[in-house]
XYZ file of C-alpha atoms in Angstrom:
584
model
C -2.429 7.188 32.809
C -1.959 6.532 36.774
C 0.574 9.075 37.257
C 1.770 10.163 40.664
C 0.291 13.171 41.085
C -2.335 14.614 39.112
C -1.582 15.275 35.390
C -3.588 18.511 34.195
C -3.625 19.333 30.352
C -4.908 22.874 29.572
C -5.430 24.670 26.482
C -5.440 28.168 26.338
C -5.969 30.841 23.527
C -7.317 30.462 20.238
C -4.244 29.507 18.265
C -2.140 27.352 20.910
C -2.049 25.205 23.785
C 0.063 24.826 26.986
C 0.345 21.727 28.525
C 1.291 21.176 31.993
C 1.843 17.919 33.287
C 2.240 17.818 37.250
C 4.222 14.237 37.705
C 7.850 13.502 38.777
C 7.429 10.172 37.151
C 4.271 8.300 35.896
C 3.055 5.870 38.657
C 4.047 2.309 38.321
C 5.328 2.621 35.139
C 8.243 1.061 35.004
C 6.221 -1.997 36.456
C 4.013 -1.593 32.865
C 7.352 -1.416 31.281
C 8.439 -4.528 32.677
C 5.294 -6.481 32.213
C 5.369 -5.017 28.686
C 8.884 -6.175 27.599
C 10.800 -7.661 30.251
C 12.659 -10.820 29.479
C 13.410 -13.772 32.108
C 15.818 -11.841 34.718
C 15.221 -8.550 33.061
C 13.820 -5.180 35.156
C 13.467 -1.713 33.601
C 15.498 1.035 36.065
C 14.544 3.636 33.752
C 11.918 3.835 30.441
C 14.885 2.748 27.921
C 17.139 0.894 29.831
C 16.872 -3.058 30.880
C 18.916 -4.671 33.804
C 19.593 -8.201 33.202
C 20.445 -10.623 36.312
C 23.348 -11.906 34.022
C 24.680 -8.408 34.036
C 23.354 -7.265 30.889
C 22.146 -3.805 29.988
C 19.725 -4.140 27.095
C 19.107 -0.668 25.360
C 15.022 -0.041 24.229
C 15.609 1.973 20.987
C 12.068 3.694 19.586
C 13.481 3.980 16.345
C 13.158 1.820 12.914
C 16.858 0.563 11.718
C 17.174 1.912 7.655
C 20.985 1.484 8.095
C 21.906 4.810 9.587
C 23.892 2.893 12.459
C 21.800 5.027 14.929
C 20.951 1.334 17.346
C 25.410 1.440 17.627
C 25.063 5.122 18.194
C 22.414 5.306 20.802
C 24.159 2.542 22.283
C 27.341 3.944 22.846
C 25.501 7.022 24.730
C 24.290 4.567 27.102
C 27.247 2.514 28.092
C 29.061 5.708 28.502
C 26.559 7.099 31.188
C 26.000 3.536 32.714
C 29.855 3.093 32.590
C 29.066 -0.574 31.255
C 31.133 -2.770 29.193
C 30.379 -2.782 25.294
C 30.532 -6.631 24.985
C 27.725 -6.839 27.281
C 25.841 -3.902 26.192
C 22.675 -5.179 24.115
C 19.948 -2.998 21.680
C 16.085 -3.960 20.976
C 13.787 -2.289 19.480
C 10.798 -0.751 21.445
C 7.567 -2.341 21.538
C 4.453 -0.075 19.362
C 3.140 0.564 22.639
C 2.483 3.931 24.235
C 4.774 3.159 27.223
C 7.161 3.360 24.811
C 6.469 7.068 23.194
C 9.226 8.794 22.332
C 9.237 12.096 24.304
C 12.641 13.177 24.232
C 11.891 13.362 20.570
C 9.273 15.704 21.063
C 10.809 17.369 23.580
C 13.946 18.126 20.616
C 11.823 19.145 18.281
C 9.634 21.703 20.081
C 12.458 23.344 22.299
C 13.932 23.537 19.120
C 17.436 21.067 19.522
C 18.345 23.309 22.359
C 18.291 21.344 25.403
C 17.874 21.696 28.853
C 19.241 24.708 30.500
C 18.551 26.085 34.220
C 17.942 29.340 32.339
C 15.754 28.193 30.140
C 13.694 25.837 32.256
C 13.592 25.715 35.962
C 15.261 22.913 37.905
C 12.036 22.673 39.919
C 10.038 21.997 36.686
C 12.260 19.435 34.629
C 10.672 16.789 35.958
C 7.041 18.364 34.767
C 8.390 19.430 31.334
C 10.187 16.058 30.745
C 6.694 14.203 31.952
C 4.738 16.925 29.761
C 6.597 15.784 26.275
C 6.059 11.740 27.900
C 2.251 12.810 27.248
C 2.514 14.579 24.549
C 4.327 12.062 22.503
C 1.905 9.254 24.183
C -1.093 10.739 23.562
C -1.310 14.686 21.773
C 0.342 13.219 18.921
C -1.233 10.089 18.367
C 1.686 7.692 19.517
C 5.168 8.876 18.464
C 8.053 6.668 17.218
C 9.249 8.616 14.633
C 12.595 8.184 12.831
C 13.662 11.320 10.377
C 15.147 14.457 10.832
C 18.497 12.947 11.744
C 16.800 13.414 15.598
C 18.281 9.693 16.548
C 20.874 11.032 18.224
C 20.442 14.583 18.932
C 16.830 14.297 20.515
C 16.275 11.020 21.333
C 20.286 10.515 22.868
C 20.624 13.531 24.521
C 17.106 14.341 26.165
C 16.174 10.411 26.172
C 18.772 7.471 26.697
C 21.624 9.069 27.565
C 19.060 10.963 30.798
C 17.833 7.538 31.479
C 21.480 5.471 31.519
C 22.587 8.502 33.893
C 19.754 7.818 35.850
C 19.974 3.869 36.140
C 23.327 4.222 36.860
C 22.719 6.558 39.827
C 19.634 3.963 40.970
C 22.331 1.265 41.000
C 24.638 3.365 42.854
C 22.001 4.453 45.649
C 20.977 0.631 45.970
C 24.564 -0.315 46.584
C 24.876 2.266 49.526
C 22.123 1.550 51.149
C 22.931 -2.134 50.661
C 26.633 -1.469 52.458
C 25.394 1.473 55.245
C 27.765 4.228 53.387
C 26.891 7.277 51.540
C 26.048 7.355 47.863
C 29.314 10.220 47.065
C 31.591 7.327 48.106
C 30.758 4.461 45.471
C 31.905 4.638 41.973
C 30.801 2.452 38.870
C 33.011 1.095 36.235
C 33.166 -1.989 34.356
C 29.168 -3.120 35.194
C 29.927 -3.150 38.867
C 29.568 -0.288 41.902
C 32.684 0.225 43.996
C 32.870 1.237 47.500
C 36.848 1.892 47.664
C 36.978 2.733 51.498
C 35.940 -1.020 52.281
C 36.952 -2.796 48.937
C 33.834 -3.866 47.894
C 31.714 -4.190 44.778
C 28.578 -5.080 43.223
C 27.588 -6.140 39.744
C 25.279 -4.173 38.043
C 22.828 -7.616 38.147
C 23.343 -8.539 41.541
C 21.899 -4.840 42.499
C 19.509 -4.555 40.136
C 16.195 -5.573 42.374
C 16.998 -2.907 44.834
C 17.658 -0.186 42.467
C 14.103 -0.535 40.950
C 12.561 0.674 44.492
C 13.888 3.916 44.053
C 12.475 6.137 40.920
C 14.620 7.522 38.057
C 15.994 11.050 38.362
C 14.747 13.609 35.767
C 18.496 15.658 36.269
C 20.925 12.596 37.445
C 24.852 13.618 37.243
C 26.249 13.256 33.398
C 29.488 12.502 32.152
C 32.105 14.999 31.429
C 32.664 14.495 27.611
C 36.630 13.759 28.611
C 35.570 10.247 30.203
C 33.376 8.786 27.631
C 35.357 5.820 26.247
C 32.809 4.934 23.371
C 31.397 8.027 22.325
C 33.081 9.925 19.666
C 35.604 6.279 19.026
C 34.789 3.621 16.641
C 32.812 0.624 17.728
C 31.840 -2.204 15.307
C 28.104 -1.673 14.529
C 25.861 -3.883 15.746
C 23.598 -4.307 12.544
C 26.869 -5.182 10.270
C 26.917 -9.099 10.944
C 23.140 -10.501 10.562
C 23.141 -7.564 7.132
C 26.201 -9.431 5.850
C 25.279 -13.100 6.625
C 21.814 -12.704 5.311
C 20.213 -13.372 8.684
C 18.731 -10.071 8.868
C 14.577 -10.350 8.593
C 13.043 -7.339 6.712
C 9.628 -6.739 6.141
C 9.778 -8.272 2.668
C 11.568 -11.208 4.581
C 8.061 -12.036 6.849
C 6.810 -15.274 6.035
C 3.860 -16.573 8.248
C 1.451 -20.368 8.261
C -0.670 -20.523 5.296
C 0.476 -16.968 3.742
C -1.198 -15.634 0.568
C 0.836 -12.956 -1.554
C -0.873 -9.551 -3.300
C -0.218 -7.551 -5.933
C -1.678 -4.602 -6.325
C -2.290 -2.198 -9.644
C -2.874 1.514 -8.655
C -5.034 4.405 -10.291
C -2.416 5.413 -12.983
C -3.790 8.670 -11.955
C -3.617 10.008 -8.753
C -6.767 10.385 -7.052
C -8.539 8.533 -10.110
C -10.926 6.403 -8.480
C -11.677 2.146 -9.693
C -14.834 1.705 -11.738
C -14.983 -1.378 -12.920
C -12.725 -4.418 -13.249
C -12.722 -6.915 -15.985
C -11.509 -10.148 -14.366
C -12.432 -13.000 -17.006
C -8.398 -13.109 -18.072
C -7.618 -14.667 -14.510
C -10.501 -17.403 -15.403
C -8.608 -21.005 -14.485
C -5.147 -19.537 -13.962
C -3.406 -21.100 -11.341
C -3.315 -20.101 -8.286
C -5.173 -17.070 -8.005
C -7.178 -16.784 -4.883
C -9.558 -13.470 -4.874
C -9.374 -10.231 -6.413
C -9.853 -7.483 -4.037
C -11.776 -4.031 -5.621
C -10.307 -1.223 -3.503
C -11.223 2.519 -4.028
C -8.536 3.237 -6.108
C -6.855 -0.489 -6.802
C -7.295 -3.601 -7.846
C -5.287 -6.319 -5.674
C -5.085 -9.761 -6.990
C -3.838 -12.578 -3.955
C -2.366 -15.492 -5.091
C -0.228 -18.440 -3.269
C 2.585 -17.508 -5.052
C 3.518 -13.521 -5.419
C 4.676 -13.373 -9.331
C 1.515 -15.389 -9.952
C -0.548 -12.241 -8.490
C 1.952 -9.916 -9.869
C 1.372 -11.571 -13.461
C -2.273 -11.795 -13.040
C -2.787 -8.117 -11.861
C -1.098 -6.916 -15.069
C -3.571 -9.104 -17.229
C -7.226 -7.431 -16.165
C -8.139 -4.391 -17.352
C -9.211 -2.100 -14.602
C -11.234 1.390 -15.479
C -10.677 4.123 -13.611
C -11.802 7.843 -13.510
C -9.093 10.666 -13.747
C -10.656 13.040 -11.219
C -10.154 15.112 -14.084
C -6.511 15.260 -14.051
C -6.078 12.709 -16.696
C -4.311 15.249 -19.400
C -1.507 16.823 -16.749
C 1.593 16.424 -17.339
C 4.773 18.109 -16.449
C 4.867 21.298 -19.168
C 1.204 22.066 -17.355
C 2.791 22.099 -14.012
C 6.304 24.141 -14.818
C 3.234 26.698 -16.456
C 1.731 27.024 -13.146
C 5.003 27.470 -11.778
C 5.950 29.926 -13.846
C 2.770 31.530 -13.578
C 3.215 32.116 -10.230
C 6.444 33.688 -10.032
C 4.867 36.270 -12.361
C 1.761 36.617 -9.867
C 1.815 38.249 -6.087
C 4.185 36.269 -3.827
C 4.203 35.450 -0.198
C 7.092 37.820 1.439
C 9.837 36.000 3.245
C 12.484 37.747 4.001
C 12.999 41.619 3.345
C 16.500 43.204 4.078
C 17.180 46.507 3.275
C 15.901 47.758 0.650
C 14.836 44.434 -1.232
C 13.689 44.317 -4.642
C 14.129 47.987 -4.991
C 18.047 47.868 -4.764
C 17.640 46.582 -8.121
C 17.215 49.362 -9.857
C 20.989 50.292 -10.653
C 24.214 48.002 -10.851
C 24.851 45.202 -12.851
C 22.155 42.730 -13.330
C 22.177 38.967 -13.438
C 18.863 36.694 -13.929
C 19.047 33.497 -13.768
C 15.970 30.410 -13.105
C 16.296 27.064 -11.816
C 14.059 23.948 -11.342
C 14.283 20.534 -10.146
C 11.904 17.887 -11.097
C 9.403 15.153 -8.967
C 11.719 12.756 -7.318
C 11.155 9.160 -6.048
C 12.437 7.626 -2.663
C 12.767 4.416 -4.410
C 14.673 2.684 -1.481
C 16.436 -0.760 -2.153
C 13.398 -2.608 -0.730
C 9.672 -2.284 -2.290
C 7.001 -1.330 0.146
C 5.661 -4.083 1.644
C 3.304 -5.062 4.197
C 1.892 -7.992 5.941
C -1.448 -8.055 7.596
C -3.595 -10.989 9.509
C -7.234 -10.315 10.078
C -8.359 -12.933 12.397
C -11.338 -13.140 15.113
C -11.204 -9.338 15.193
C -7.840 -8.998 15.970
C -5.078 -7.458 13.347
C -1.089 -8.465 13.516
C 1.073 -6.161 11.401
C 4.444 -7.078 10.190
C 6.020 -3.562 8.089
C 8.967 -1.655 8.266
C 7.788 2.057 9.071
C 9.381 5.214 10.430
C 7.290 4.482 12.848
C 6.329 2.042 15.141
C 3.579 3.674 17.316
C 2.277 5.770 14.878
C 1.456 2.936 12.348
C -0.215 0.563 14.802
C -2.564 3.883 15.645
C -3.209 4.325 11.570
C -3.471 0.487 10.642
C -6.175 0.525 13.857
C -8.252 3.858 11.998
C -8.291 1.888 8.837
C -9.357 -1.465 10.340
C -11.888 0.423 12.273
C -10.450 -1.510 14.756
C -9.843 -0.441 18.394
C -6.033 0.493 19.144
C -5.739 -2.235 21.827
C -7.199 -5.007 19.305
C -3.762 -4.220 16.401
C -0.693 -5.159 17.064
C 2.153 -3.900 14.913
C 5.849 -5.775 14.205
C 7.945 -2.803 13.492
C 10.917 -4.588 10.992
C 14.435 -3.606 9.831
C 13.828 -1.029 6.355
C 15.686 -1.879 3.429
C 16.109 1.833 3.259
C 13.729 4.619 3.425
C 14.604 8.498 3.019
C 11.016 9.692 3.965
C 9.331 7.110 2.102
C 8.157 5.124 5.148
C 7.361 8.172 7.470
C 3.819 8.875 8.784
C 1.760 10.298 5.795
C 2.877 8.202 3.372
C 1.546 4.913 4.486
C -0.401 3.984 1.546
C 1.157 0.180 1.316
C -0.506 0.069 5.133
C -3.160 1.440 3.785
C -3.774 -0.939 1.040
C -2.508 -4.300 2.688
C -4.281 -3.736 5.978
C -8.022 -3.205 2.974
C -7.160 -6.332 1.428
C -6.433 -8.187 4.635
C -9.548 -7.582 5.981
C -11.309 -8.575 2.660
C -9.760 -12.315 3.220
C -10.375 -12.610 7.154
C -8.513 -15.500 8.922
C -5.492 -15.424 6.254
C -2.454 -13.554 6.490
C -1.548 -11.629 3.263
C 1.946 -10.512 2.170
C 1.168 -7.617 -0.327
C 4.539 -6.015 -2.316
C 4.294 -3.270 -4.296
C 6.227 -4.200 -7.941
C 9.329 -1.562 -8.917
C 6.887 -0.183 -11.021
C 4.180 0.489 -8.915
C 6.547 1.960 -5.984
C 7.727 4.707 -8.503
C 4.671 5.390 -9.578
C 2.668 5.645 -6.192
C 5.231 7.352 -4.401
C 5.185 10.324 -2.251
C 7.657 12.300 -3.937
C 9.926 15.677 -3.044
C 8.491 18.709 -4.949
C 9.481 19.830 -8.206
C 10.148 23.287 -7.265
C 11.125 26.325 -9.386
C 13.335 29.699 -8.493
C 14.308 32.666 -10.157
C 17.027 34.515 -8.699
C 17.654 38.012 -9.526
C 20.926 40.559 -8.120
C 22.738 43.193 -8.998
C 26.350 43.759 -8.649
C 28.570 47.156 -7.689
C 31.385 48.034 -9.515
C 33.781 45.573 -7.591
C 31.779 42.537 -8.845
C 29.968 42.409 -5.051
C 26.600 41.699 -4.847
C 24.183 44.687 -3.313
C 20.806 43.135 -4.100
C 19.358 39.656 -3.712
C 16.208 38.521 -5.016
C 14.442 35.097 -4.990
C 11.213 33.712 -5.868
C 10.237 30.467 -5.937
C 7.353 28.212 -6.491
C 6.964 24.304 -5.304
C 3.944 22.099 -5.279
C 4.192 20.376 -2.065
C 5.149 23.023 0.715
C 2.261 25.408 2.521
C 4.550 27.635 4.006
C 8.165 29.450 3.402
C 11.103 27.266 3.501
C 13.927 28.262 5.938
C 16.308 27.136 3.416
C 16.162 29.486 1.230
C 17.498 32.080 3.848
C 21.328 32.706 2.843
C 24.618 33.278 5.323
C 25.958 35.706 2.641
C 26.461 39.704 3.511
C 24.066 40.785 1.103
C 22.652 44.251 2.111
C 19.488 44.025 0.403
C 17.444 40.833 -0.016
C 13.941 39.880 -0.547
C 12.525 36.362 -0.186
C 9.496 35.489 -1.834
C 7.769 32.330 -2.558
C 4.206 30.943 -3.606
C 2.868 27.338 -4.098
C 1.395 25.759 -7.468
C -1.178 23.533 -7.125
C -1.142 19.938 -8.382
C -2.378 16.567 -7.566
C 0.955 14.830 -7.193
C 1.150 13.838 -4.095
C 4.723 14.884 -2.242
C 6.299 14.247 0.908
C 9.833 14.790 2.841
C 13.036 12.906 0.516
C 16.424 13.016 2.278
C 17.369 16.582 2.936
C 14.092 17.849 2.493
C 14.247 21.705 1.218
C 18.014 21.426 1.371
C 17.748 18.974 -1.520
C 16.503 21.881 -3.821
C 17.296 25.013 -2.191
C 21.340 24.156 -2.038
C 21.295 23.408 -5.229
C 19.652 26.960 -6.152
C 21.751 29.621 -3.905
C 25.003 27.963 -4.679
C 24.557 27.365 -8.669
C 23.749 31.349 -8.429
C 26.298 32.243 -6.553
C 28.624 30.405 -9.005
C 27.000 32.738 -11.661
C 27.423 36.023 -9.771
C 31.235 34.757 -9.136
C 31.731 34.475 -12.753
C 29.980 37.353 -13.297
C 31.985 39.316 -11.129
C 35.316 37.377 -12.624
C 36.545 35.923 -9.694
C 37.232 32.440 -8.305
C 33.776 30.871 -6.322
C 35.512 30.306 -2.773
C 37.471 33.653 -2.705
C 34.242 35.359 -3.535
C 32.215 33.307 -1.560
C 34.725 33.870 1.529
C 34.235 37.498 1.235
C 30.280 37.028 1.494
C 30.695 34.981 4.644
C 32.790 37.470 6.639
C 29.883 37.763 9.013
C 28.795 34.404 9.386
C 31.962 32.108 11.139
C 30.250 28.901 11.241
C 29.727 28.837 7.957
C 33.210 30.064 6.932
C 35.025 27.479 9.310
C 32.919 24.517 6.869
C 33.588 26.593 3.677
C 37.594 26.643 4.569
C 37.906 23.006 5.928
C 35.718 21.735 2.472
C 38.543 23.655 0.690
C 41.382 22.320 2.878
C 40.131 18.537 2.544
């Protein structure tokens, strides 16, 4: 790593680790950064923030664009701490590189979204924690560029750019005192310059930019009172809108490279059926056709044209085994389902006196379910890989950057430094394209190295992309309650039974006054294979607790917000969005 100071990772216990990382800022690395990504006139003053000797700040975003706007929003947390102009303010997406780890996101997540606080963390040891998640995210976690969990902003802005913006801008401010022989508390920034007011002068961000890269970025530099941002919280035009409107925009599906061959791919109708044999004598003189690639569970046909391997892959006739799951279907899996509901549950959440306040008042039973559901984004998954003299160039759009040069390496038994990976623009996502559910790099990356020295665009059909998906539970709940003579609830019971999820979902916890609940929940096997869709557990579990709270209001004979007011007397926040959803 070279750090500063020695960095010291210790685990301890039998269930957990604690990491400690003793460095107030990784040595030289800003000088990695630059060598890394630096344009002509460019410097790095802080991980995510580039100095131009034009006077522009260039933004390092490590995030994937799907549309969310998040570039324009990470953006405008930077100008405002760097008080720089918006017309000269410019975003780029960070190299797959480890320098480029995102530990403010890890930092979010594991402190939970709740920030730095002196009472929470020591001023003496921000600079250690902050350093701690940089390793962490670098190397604990394999590389981590993750986008999902709407943690863009809230993690990534708030521990990451809008820290290091603060901190350039206090760099430039420092290198402008010291450049005039007066004290740092008397300059001011505005407008991409530094302003000494005493003796009229100023700098350009640009012009100072050199000096400010010998002094090292502050782990707790000065922020912005929320009362003088002038971007934040005010509408800016985004700065994806133009190239998505005029077609310039490159996605992955967009990559075209020399001498490019095209794949299409036909997957195990079942899942984890396995390819046995593969009877090829169709694709005899067709035109075009280059090689058909056997895969473990696929048969990929590459042709110079992509509908001539998508036509061609449709006309063999691939065997495949069933793993024995061949006769599943959907009634088999709602039996499980219901099976287990019936069976012994994993407890939740016990209030009161649970299940038993049951036993008198008047009863309502009601069951829900929602079925398998596919991301099926805008644009197909898609991949392009080049397997040439033992090197590997990637060209995908991912929900992450880091983390799918580190998987496309493991499959290519390749060493990490030997892949390089072009993180595009998605043409949507929603969980599809998050780490886990990288079968398209999975399966272009196989037939790329089959065909060494050629570069291989392979596309999954509509068909295929529904099919192979990765797709939010089908999940099943049975609510039971009991009302009291005023049509209030006094017992809340729910069970519920998914096929994806290993452990109790926090969604299913409700903000209603409900003296006596009990949670209970219990997984049904299957083979489908499942992963997070937009909303994750909120997707189902919303749907559940309100539809039966809709049932216990009608029940009760009164009108669902007055009734559902009266259940959130004890919970504010919740009441405040209930009442301003009414009053819109």
């Amino acid at each position: 790593m070279g750090t500063t100071r020695r960095v010291v990772l210790g685990v301890l216990g039998g269930t957990g680790a604690l990491i400690v990382g003793y460095a107030v800022w990784p040595g030289r690395r800003l000088e990695r950064d630059d060598a890394l990504d630096a344009g002509q006139g460019q410097r790095f003053l802080a991980n995510w923030i580039k100095i131009g000797s034009d006077d522009s700040v260039t933004v390092v975003v490590p995030h994937c664009d799907m549309g969310t706007g998040i570039f324009t929003g990470l953006g405008q947390m930077a100008a405002d701490e760097l008080d720089a102009d918006w017309d000269r303010v410019r975003i780029e997406q960070a190299p797959a590189d480890p320098l480029f780890a995102n530990g403010a996101l890890a930092e979010g997540f594991i402190l939970g979204g709740m920030g730095y606080t002196p009472e929470r963390i020591p001023v003496f040891l921000k600079s250690t924690v902050d350093n701690t998640f940089r390793l962490i995210a670098e190397n604990l976690m394999g590389g981590v560029q993750v986008t999902g969990g709407s943690s863009a902003i809230r993690a990534t802005g708030v521990y990451g750019i809008r820290i290091a913006a603060a901190a350039t801008r206090e760099m430039l401010v420092k290198a402008a005192a010291q450049r005039w022989n007066v004290a740092p508390a008397e300059c001011t920034t505005a407008s991409h310059r530094v302003f000494h007011k005493a003796s009229g002068r100023s700098a350009g961000y640009g012009e100072l930019a050199a000096d400010a890269a010998t002094f090292t970025p502050s782990s707790m530099p000065p922020l912005k009172d929320r009362k003088s941002y002038r971007y934040v919280g005010r509408p800016v035009p985004r700065i994806d809108i133009p190239a998505k409107v005029n077609g310039s925009e490159k996605y992955g599906i967009d990559v075209v490279r020399p001498g490019m061959l095209y794949a299409a791919i036909r997957i195990s109708p079942v899942f984890g059926g396995r390819l046995v044999s593969v009877d090829q004598g169709a694709l005899a003189n067709r035109r075009g056709i280059r090689k058909v690639v056997h895969l473990d569970d696929a048969v990929v046909v590459v042709a110079d044209r992509f509908w001539r391997a998508r036509d061609a892959v449709a006309m063999i006739n691939p065997v495949f085994d069933d793993k024995g799951n061949g006769s599943v279907s959907s009634a088999e899996i709602a039996a499980r389902q219901h099976a287990a509901l019936k069976g012994e549950l994993k407890s939740d959440v016990e209030k009161g006196d649970g299940a038993g306040a049951l036993k008198s008042g008047r009863y309502v039973e009601a069951t829900y379910s929602v079925p398998y559901l596919s991301h099926a984004p805008m644009e197909p998954m898609n991949v392009t890989a080049h397997f040439v003299d033992g090197k590997l160039e990637v060209w995908s759009g991912t929900q992450d950057g880091l983390g799918s040069r580190t998987y496309c390496a493991k499959v290519a038994g390749l060493a990490f430094k030997d892949v390089t990976f072009h993180l595009m623009p998605s043409g949507g996502a929603f969980g599809r394209r998050l780490p886990g559910q990288w079968n398209f790099l999975d399966y272009g990356v196989r037939t790329a190295m089959a065909m060494p020295g050629v570069p291989i665009k392979l596309i999954f059909t509509r068909e295929q992309d529904l099919q192979h998906d990765f797709y939010r539970p089908c999940v099943m709940s049975r609510f039971r309650a009991t009302l009291d003579g005023k049509g209030n609830p006094v017992a809340w019971v729910n069970d519920y039974s998914g096929t994806g999820d290993k452990k109790a979902d926090s969604e299913a916890h409700i903000p209603y006054a409900i003296p006596n609940q009990a949670i209970g929940w219990k997984n049904a096997e299957s083979h489908v294979p499942t992963g997070p869709w937009r909303s994750v557990e909120a997707s189902w579990h919303g749907y559940f607790t309100e539809s039966f709270v809709d049932e216990l209001a009608h029940e009760a004979g009164s009108d669902p917000l007055v009734y559902r007011r009266a259940l959130l007397k004890d919970s504010p926040h919740h009441l405040a969005v209930l009442n301003e959803a009414a009053a819109r």
